Coordinates of C-alpha atoms in Angstrom, one line a residue:
X1 CA -2.7 24.5 -25.5
X2 CA -1.3 27.8 -24.3
X3 CA 1.6 29.5 -26.1
X4 CA 4.1 28.4 -23.4
X5 CA 3.2 24.8 -24.0
X6 CA 1.1 24.3 -20.8
X7 CA -2.0 22.2 -21.5
X8 CA -5.3 23.8 -20.5
X9 CA -8.2 22.0 -18.6
X10 CA -11.7 23.2 -18.0
X11 CA -13.2 21.8 -14.8
X12 CA -16.9 22.1 -14.5
X13 CA -17.8 21.5 -10.8
X14 CA -19.3 23.4 -7.9
X15 CA -17.5 21.6 -5.1
X16 CA -14.5 23.7 -3.9
X17 CA -12.7 20.7 -2.3
X18 CA -13.0 18.6 -5.4
X19 CA -11.9 21.5 -7.6
X20 CA -8.7 22.0 -5.5
X21 CA -7.9 18.3 -5.6
X22 CA -8.4 17.8 -9.4
X23 CA -6.6 21.0 -10.1
X24 CA -3.6 19.9 -8.1
X25 CA -3.5 16.5 -9.7
X26 CA -3.9 18.0 -13.2
X27 CA -0.9 20.3 -12.6
X28 CA 1.3 17.2 -12.1
X29 CA 0.5 16.3 -15.7
X30 CA 1.3 19.8 -17.0
X31 CA -2.2 21.2 -17.0
X32 CA -3.4 24.6 -15.9
X33 CA -7.0 24.5 -14.8
X34 CA -9.8 27.0 -15.3
X35 CA -13.2 26.6 -13.6
X36 CA -16.9 26.8 -14.3
X37 CA -19.4 26.3 -11.5
X38 CA -22.4 25.7 -13.7
X39 CA -23.5 24.7 -17.2
X40 CA -24.1 28.3 -18.4
X41 CA -20.6 29.4 -17.4
X42 CA -19.1 26.4 -19.0
X43 CA -20.7 27.0 -22.4
X44 CA -19.8 30.7 -22.2
X45 CA -16.1 29.8 -21.4
X46 CA -15.7 28.1 -24.7
X47 CA -16.0 31.4 -26.4
X48 CA -13.3 33.1 -24.3
X49 CA -9.6 33.3 -25.2
X50 CA -8.8 30.5 -22.7
X51 CA -11.7 28.5 -24.0
X52 CA -10.3 28.6 -27.5
X53 CA -7.0 27.0 -26.2
X54 CA -8.6 24.1 -24.2
X55 CA -7.1 20.7 -24.3
X56 CA -9.7 18.8 -22.2
X57 CA -12.8 19.1 -20.1
X58 CA -13.7 17.3 -16.9
X59 CA -17.2 17.7 -15.5
X60 CA -19.0 16.3 -12.5
X61 CA -22.3 14.5 -13.3
X62 CA -24.1 16.8 -10.9
X63 CA -23.7 20.1 -12.8
X64 CA -25.9 23.0 -11.7
X65 CA -28.1 24.3 -14.5
X66 CA -28.2 21.2 -16.7
X67 CA -28.3 17.4 -17.0
X68 CA -24.7 16.2 -17.4
X69 CA -25.5 14.4 -20.7
X70 CA -27.2 17.5 -22.1
X71 CA -24.2 19.6 -21.3
X72 CA -21.8 17.0 -22.8
X73 CA -23.8 17.0 -26.0
X74 CA -23.8 20.8 -26.2
X75 CA -20.1 21.0 -25.5
X76 CA -19.4 18.3 -28.0
X77 CA -21.5 20.0 -30.7
X78 CA -19.5 23.2 -30.2
X79 CA -16.1 21.6 -29.9
X80 CA -16.3 18.1 -31.5
X81 CA -12.5 17.3 -31.1
X82 CA -12.3 18.2 -27.4
X83 CA -12.0 15.2 -25.1
X84 CA -14.6 15.2 -22.3
X85 CA -14.3 13.1 -19.1
X86 CA -17.2 12.7 -16.7
X87 CA -16.9 12.1 -13.0
X88 CA -19.7 10.4 -11.1
X89 CA -20.2 8.8 -7.8
X90 CA -22.7 6.3 -9.3
X91 CA -21.1 3.5 -11.4
X92 CA -23.9 2.2 -13.6
X93 CA -23.8 0.9 -17.2
X94 CA -26.9 3.0 -18.1
X95 CA -25.1 6.2 -17.1
X96 CA -22.0 5.1 -19.0
X97 CA -24.1 4.4 -22.1
X98 CA -25.8 7.8 -21.9
X99 CA -22.6 9.7 -21.3
X100 CA -20.8 8.0 -24.3
X101 CA -23.8 8.5 -26.6
X102 CA -23.8 12.2 -25.6
X103 CA -20.1 12.4 -26.6
X104 CA -18.0 11.7 -23.4
X105 CA -14.5 10.4 -24.0
X106 CA -14.2 8.6 -20.6
X107 CA -16.2 7.9 -17.6
X108 CA -14.6 7.8 -14.1
X109 CA -16.2 6.6 -10.9
X110 CA -15.5 8.6 -7.7
X111 CA -13.5 8.3 -5.6
X112 CA -11.0 8.0 -8.4
X113 CA -7.4 7.1 -7.6
X114 CA -5.0 10.0 -8.5
X115 CA -3.0 7.9 -10.9
X116 CA -6.1 6.6 -12.6
X117 CA -7.4 10.2 -13.2
X118 CA -4.0 11.3 -14.5
X119 CA -3.7 8.4 -16.8
X120 CA -7.2 8.9 -18.2
X121 CA -6.7 12.7 -18.6
X122 CA -3.3 12.3 -20.3
X123 CA -4.4 9.4 -22.5
X124 CA -7.5 11.3 -23.7
X125 CA -5.5 14.3 -24.8
X126 CA -2.7 12.3 -26.5
X127 CA -5.1 9.9 -28.2
X128 CA -7.6 12.6 -29.3
X129 CA -4.8 14.1 -31.4
X130 CA -4.4 10.8 -33.3
X131 CA -7.1 8.2 -32.6
X132 CA -10.2 10.0 -31.3
X133 CA -12.2 6.7 -31.2
X134 CA -9.7 4.9 -29.0
X135 CA -9.8 6.7 -25.6
X136 CA -9.9 4.1 -22.8
X137 CA -13.3 3.8 -21.2
X138 CA -12.7 3.4 -17.5
X139 CA -16.2 1.9 -16.9
X140 CA -15.6 -1.8 -17.6
X141 CA -18.0 -4.6 -17.7
X142 CA -16.1 -6.9 -15.3
X143 CA -17.6 -10.1 -14.0
X144 CA -14.9 -12.7 -13.1
X145 CA -14.6 -15.6 -15.6
X146 CA -13.7 -19.2 -14.9
X147 CA -11.0 -20.7 -17.1
X148 CA -13.4 -22.4 -19.5
X149 CA -15.0 -19.0 -20.1
X150 CA -11.8 -17.2 -21.0
X151 CA -11.7 -16.7 -24.8
X152 CA -8.5 -17.5 -26.7
X153 CA -7.1 -20.4 -28.8
X154 CA -3.6 -19.0 -29.7
X155 CA -1.1 -21.7 -28.5
X156 CA 1.0 -19.4 -26.4
X157 CA -2.2 -18.1 -24.7
X158 CA -3.7 -21.5 -24.1
X159 CA -0.3 -22.7 -22.8
X160 CA -0.3 -19.9 -20.2
X161 CA -3.9 -20.8 -19.2
X162 CA -3.0 -24.4 -18.8
X163 CA -0.1 -23.5 -16.4
X164 CA -2.5 -21.1 -14.6
X165 CA -5.2 -23.8 -14.2
X166 CA -2.7 -26.3 -12.8
X167 CA -1.2 -23.6 -10.4
X168 CA -4.6 -22.7 -9.1
X169 CA -4.8 -26.0 -7.2
X170 CA -1.5 -25.3 -5.5
X171 CA -0.6 -22.9 -2.7
X172 CA 2.4 -21.3 -4.4
X173 CA 2.7 -17.6 -5.5
X174 CA 2.1 -16.8 -9.1
X175 CA 3.7 -14.1 -11.2
X176 CA 1.8 -12.9 -14.3
X177 CA 3.7 -10.8 -16.8
X178 CA 2.3 -9.1 -19.9
X179 CA 1.6 -5.7 -21.4
X180 CA -1.1 -3.5 -20.0
X181 CA -4.6 -4.6 -21.0
X182 CA -3.7 -8.3 -21.9
X183 CA -5.9 -9.7 -19.2
X184 CA -3.6 -10.3 -16.2
X185 CA -6.3 -9.5 -13.7
X186 CA -8.8 -11.7 -15.5
X187 CA -6.4 -14.7 -15.2
X188 CA -5.7 -13.8 -11.6
X189 CA -9.5 -13.9 -10.9
X190 CA -9.7 -17.3 -12.7
X191 CA -6.8 -18.7 -10.6
X192 CA -8.6 -17.7 -7.4
X193 CA -12.0 -19.0 -8.6
X194 CA -10.4 -22.4 -9.4
X195 CA -8.5 -22.7 -6.2
X196 CA -9.5 -24.2 -2.8
X197 CA -9.5 -20.6 -1.6
X198 CA -12.4 -19.6 -3.9
X199 CA -14.9 -19.1 -1.0
X200 CA -12.6 -16.8 0.8
X201 CA -11.6 -13.2 -0.1
X202 CA -9.6 -12.0 -3.1
X203 CA -8.4 -8.5 -2.5
X204 CA -6.6 -6.3 -5.0
X205 CA -4.0 -3.6 -4.7
X206 CA -2.6 -1.4 -7.5
X207 CA 0.9 -0.9 -6.1
X208 CA 1.7 1.8 -8.7
X209 CA -1.1 4.0 -7.5
X210 CA 0.1 4.1 -3.9
X211 CA 3.2 6.0 -2.8
X212 CA 5.7 5.6 0.0
X213 CA 4.9 4.2 3.4
X214 CA 1.2 4.2 2.6
X215 CA 1.5 0.9 0.8
X216 CA 3.1 -0.6 3.9
X217 CA 0.2 0.5 6.0
X218 CA -2.4 -0.7 3.4
X219 CA -0.8 -4.2 3.1
X220 CA 0.4 -4.9 6.7
X221 CA -1.7 -2.6 8.8
X222 CA -0.6 -0.3 11.6
X223 CA -1.2 0.4 15.3
X224 CA -2.6 3.7 16.6
X225 CA 0.3 6.3 16.8
X226 CA 2.6 4.2 14.6
X227 CA 3.3 7.4 12.5
X228 CA 2.0 10.9 12.1
X229 CA -1.7 10.8 11.2
X230 CA -2.2 7.2 12.5
X231 CA -5.1 8.1 14.7
X232 CA -6.6 4.7 14.8
X233 CA -5.5 1.1 14.5
X234 CA -5.9 -0.3 10.9
X235 CA -6.0 -3.9 9.8
X236 CA -4.0 -4.5 6.6
X237 CA -5.3 -6.1 3.5
X238 CA -3.1 -9.2 4.0
X239 CA -4.8 -9.9 7.3
X240 CA -8.2 -9.1 5.7
X241 CA -7.5 -11.7 3.0
X242 CA -6.7 -14.4 5.5
X243 CA -7.2 -17.8 3.9
X244 CA -7.8 -16.2 0.5
X245 CA -5.7 -14.4 -2.1
X246 CA -4.2 -11.0 -2.6
X247 CA -3.5 -9.6 -6.1
X248 CA -0.7 -7.2 -6.3
X249 CA -0.9 -5.3 -9.6
X250 CA 2.2 -3.4 -10.9
X251 CA 4.2 -5.3 -8.3
X252 CA 7.4 -3.9 -9.9
X253 CA 6.5 -0.5 -8.4
X254 CA 6.7 -1.6 -4.8
X255 CA 9.2 0.5 -2.8
X256 CA 12.3 -1.2 -1.6
X257 CA 11.2 -1.0 2.1
X258 CA 7.9 -2.7 1.3
X259 CA 9.8 -5.3 -0.8
X260 CA 11.7 -6.3 2.3
X261 CA 8.5 -6.7 4.4
X262 CA 6.8 -8.7 1.6
X263 CA 9.9 -11.0 1.3
X264 CA 9.6 -11.7 5.0
X265 CA 6.0 -12.6 4.6
X266 CA 6.7 -15.0 1.7
X267 CA 9.5 -16.7 3.7
X268 CA 7.7 -17.1 7.0
X269 CA 4.0 -16.3 6.4
X270 CA 4.4 -13.8 9.2
X271 CA 3.5 -10.1 9.2
X272 CA 4.2 -7.3 11.7
X273 CA 1.9 -4.3 11.5
X274 CA 3.6 -0.9 11.6
X275 CA 4.2 0.1 15.2
X276 CA 3.3 -3.3 16.6
X277 CA 5.8 -5.3 18.7
X278 CA 4.1 -8.6 17.7
X279 CA 4.1 -10.7 14.6
X280 CA 1.5 -13.3 13.6
X281 CA 1.1 -15.8 10.9
X282 CA -1.3 -15.7 8.0
X283 CA -2.3 -18.0 5.2
X284 CA -2.6 -15.8 2.1
X285 CA -1.8 -16.6 -1.5
X286 CA 0.1 -13.9 -3.5
X287 CA -0.6 -13.3 -7.2
X288 CA 1.7 -10.6 -8.6
X289 CA 1.3 -8.9 -12.0
X290 CA 3.5 -6.6 -13.9
X291 CA 3.8 -5.1 -17.4
X292 CA 7.6 -5.1 -17.0
X293 CA 10.1 -8.0 -17.1
X294 CA 10.7 -8.4 -13.4
X295 CA 13.9 -10.3 -14.3
X296 CA 15.2 -7.2 -16.1
X297 CA 14.2 -5.0 -13.2
X298 CA 16.3 -7.2 -11.0
X299 CA 19.3 -6.8 -13.3
X300 CA 18.7 -3.0 -13.2
X301 CA 18.7 -3.3 -9.3
X302 CA 15.2 -1.9 -9.1
X303 CA 13.8 -5.1 -7.7
X304 CA 15.2 -7.5 -5.1
X305 CA 16.5 -10.7 -6.6
X306 CA 15.5 -12.8 -3.5
X307 CA 11.9 -11.4 -3.7
X308 CA 11.8 -12.1 -7.4
X309 CA 12.6 -15.8 -6.9
X310 CA 10.1 -16.1 -4.1
X311 CA 7.3 -14.6 -6.3
X312 CA 8.4 -16.4 -9.5
X313 CA 7.5 -19.9 -8.4
X314 CA 5.0 -20.1 -11.2
X315 CA 5.4 -17.6 -14.0
X316 CA 2.8 -16.8 -16.7
X317 CA 3.6 -14.6 -19.7
X318 CA 0.4 -13.4 -21.5
X319 CA 1.0 -12.6 -25.2
X320 CA -0.2 -9.2 -26.5
X321 CA -3.3 -9.1 -28.7
X322 CA -1.3 -8.3 -31.8
X323 CA 0.4 -11.7 -31.4
X324 CA -2.9 -13.5 -31.2
X325 CA -5.1 -11.8 -33.8
X326 CA -6.6 -15.2 -34.7
X327 CA -8.5 -14.8 -31.4
X328 CA -9.9 -11.4 -32.3
X329 CA -13.2 -12.7 -33.9
X330 CA -14.0 -14.9 -30.9
X331 CA -13.1 -12.1 -28.4
X332 CA -15.2 -9.6 -30.3
X333 CA -18.3 -11.8 -30.3
X334 CA -17.7 -12.6 -26.6
X335 CA -17.6 -9.0 -25.6
X336 CA -20.6 -8.1 -27.7
X337 CA -22.5 -10.9 -26.1
X338 CA -21.6 -9.6 -22.6
X339 CA -22.5 -6.1 -23.7
X340 CA -25.9 -7.2 -24.8
X341 CA -26.7 -8.2 -21.2
X342 CA -26.2 -4.6 -20.0
X343 CA -29.1 -2.2 -19.5
X344 CA -29.5 0.1 -22.5
X345 CA -27.6 -2.1 -24.9
X346 CA -28.8 -4.9 -27.3
X347 CA -27.6 -7.9 -29.1
X348 CA -25.3 -7.0 -32.1
X349 CA -23.4 -9.0 -34.6
X350 CA -20.2 -8.0 -36.3
X351 CA -19.4 -8.5 -40.0
X352 CA -16.4 -10.3 -41.3
X353 CA -15.2 -7.1 -43.1
X354 CA -15.3 -5.3 -39.7
X355 CA -13.4 -8.1 -38.1
X356 CA -10.7 -8.1 -40.8
X357 CA -10.3 -4.4 -40.3
X358 CA -9.9 -4.8 -36.5
X359 CA -7.3 -7.5 -37.1
X360 CA -5.2 -5.1 -39.1
X361 CA -4.9 -2.7 -36.2
X362 CA -1.9 -3.0 -33.8
X363 CA -3.9 -2.8 -30.5
X364 CA -1.4 -1.1 -28.2
X365 CA -4.0 -1.2 -25.4
X366 CA -4.6 -5.0 -26.0
X367 CA -7.8 -6.7 -25.0
X368 CA -8.9 -3.9 -22.7
X369 CA -8.7 -1.5 -25.6
X370 CA -10.7 -3.9 -27.8
X371 CA -13.4 -4.0 -25.2
X372 CA -13.6 -0.2 -25.0
X373 CA -13.7 0.2 -28.7
X374 CA -16.5 -2.4 -29.1
X375 CA -18.4 -0.7 -26.2
X376 CA -18.2 2.7 -27.9
X377 CA -19.2 1.2 -31.3
X378 CA -22.1 -0.8 -29.7
X379 CA -23.4 2.3 -28.0
X380 CA -23.5 4.3 -31.2
X381 CA -24.6 1.6 -33.6
X382 CA -28.2 1.8 -35.0
X383 CA -28.0 -1.4 -37.1
X384 CA -28.1 -5.1 -36.3
X385 CA -24.4 -5.6 -36.7
X386 CA -21.2 -3.6 -36.4
X387 CA -19.6 -2.9 -39.8
X388 CA -16.4 -1.1 -40.9
X389 CA -18.4 2.2 -40.7
X390 CA -18.5 1.8 -36.9
X391 CA -14.6 2.1 -36.7
X392 CA -13.7 5.1 -38.9
X393 CA -10.6 6.0 -36.8
X394 CA -9.2 2.5 -36.9
X395 CA -9.8 2.4 -40.6
X396 CA -7.9 5.7 -41.0
X397 CA -5.0 4.5 -38.8
X398 CA -4.8 1.2 -40.7
X399 CA -4.8 3.0 -44.0
X400 CA -2.1 5.4 -42.9
X401 CA 0.1 2.7 -41.5
X402 CA -0.2 0.6 -44.6
X403 CA -1.1 -2.6 -42.6
X404 CA -1.6 -5.5 -45.0
X405 CA -4.8 -7.6 -45.1
X406 CA -4.6 -10.4 -42.5
X407 CA -5.6 -14.0 -43.2
X408 CA -9.4 -13.8 -43.7
X409 CA -11.7 -14.6 -40.8
X410 CA -12.6 -18.2 -40.7
X411 CA -9.1 -19.4 -41.8
X412 CA -6.9 -21.8 -39.9
X413 CA -5.5 -19.0 -37.8
X414 CA -8.9 -18.3 -36.3
X415 CA -8.7 -21.6 -34.3
X416 CA -5.3 -20.8 -32.9
X417 CA -3.3 -23.2 -35.1
X418 CA -1.1 -21.7 -37.8
X419 CA -0.7 -24.1 -40.7
X420 CA 1.6 -22.0 -42.9
X421 CA 5.0 -20.5 -42.2
X422 CA 5.9 -16.9 -43.1
X423 CA 7.3 -18.1 -46.5
X424 CA 3.9 -19.5 -47.4
X425 CA 4.8 -23.1 -47.1
X426 CA 3.1 -25.6 -44.7
X427 CA 4.8 -26.0 -41.3
X428 CA 6.3 -29.3 -40.3
X429 CA 3.7 -31.8 -39.0
X430 CA 5.6 -32.1 -35.7
X431 CA 5.2 -28.4 -35.0
X432 CA 1.5 -28.5 -35.9
X433 CA 1.0 -31.5 -33.7
X434 CA 2.8 -29.7 -30.8
X435 CA 0.4 -26.8 -31.2
X436 CA -2.6 -29.1 -31.2
X437 CA -1.5 -30.8 -28.0
X438 CA -0.8 -27.4 -26.3
X439 CA -4.2 -26.2 -27.4
X440 CA -5.9 -29.3 -26.0
X441 CA -4.0 -29.1 -22.7
X442 CA -5.1 -25.5 -22.3
X443 CA -8.7 -26.1 -23.4
X444 CA -9.1 -29.0 -20.9
X445 CA -7.2 -27.2 -18.1
X446 CA -4.4 -29.8 -17.9
X447 CA -6.7 -32.8 -17.3
X448 CA -4.5 -35.2 -19.2
X449 CA -7.0 -38.1 -19.3
X450 CA -9.5 -35.9 -21.0
X451 CA -6.8 -34.5 -23.3
X452 CA -5.8 -38.0 -24.4
X453 CA -9.5 -39.0 -24.9
X454 CA -10.3 -36.0 -27.0
X455 CA -7.2 -36.5 -29.1
X456 CA -8.1 -40.1 -29.6
X457 CA -4.8 -41.5 -28.1
X458 CA -3.9 -43.3 -24.9
X459 CA -2.4 -41.5 -21.9
X460 CA 1.0 -43.3 -22.4
X461 CA 1.1 -42.2 -26.1
X462 CA 0.2 -38.6 -25.0
X463 CA 3.1 -38.5 -22.4
X464 CA 5.5 -40.0 -25.0
X465 CA 4.5 -37.3 -27.5
X466 CA 5.0 -34.6 -24.7
X467 CA 8.5 -35.9 -24.1
X468 CA 9.4 -36.2 -27.8
X469 CA 8.1 -32.6 -28.5
X470 CA 9.7 -31.1 -25.3
X471 CA 6.3 -30.0 -24.0
X472 CA 6.0 -29.6 -20.2
X473 CA 3.1 -31.5 -18.7
X474 CA 1.6 -28.3 -17.4
X475 CA 1.8 -26.4 -20.7

């Protein structure tokens, strides 16, 4: 960092247009950018006065004078603590594995959204100062899961899945709330896959990454000449998703003008493209997601109350990973099994000691962060199983924070039912029974006949217990 507090970025790229774009974006996050057009210049720059003050490096995977992975390895050998982000137009797991093994902090696929680049750059610098192992890998292994494939036995999580599974069969909007990284998009994918719309498109929009009137155009479309720069007619995503689903992430970031247009669509199923005199009807299901409390945003007058109630027909709240650490062993093994299917990686186990260490960490990035940490550990591991040694930065953080040892892996918490209260005494049988019923409803996706059969009771007994325990039939 320079003496005036400005952060310093080295951009290794020989494309002038991309250099100008990234430099402009980085300046929004408080970075001054210096440039190197080839590998030789980049290595030499490390020895200059500016090079000694660097906070981060971004390089294109096509770097004149060197293979990108060779250059990453050399830069990392000279400056081990410096975060390095690689940009590539080819999104392959093999390339991600090679880049991480060489020492890359993050891996971004072009064209990268401005907000995505800024978030990755800022996070890499902030986290490298504290938790060098925990930078978010943007390359994710993302195949949509059906409900029965989603891992998690914590009662609150299974209750949310049960509601989601029941809502999937309906036509109503769904609002998913939860911290970043808890799996909102995974659940949205599962809702679409389990719905009658599953054969039709599911389109996704990150509302926080699109500014101003551009979101109006993307969602609703526009006619030629509707505004400056509208040289051609454009069909909006809502129309493209006809008969299917549209997922609106960071829905709390939608501008007020777009909120009004979205409210009209939810009321009447009609859209009117920008600049068009005509409206027409569509059949599209809306799934919204936010890491904010939308109700609180309404109280702060940052979100329309009428739109909130239209979106909030079915609300799911996904608990953070720190509140469902009993799921961490199953999640870890699930991610490692999926990683093993990727080119360049292999099947790995994970020791109980390593799992207990992971359960003592707070996971601010939730399930997404766990996946990234396991990916990095799997790439670097040369044994048959991940041990505590694969997570040195987590171990250091846990030690510094004084986190106490959790309930050992394999205890009752691991199946999602907590038997003991915080004072060490057994919980009341009624509470435990309620958790078991919620778990069963979630596991069998709200199929009450199957729930009753598996619990060994009649349907009438099950519904009586639901009423006695105050459990909603969908939860």
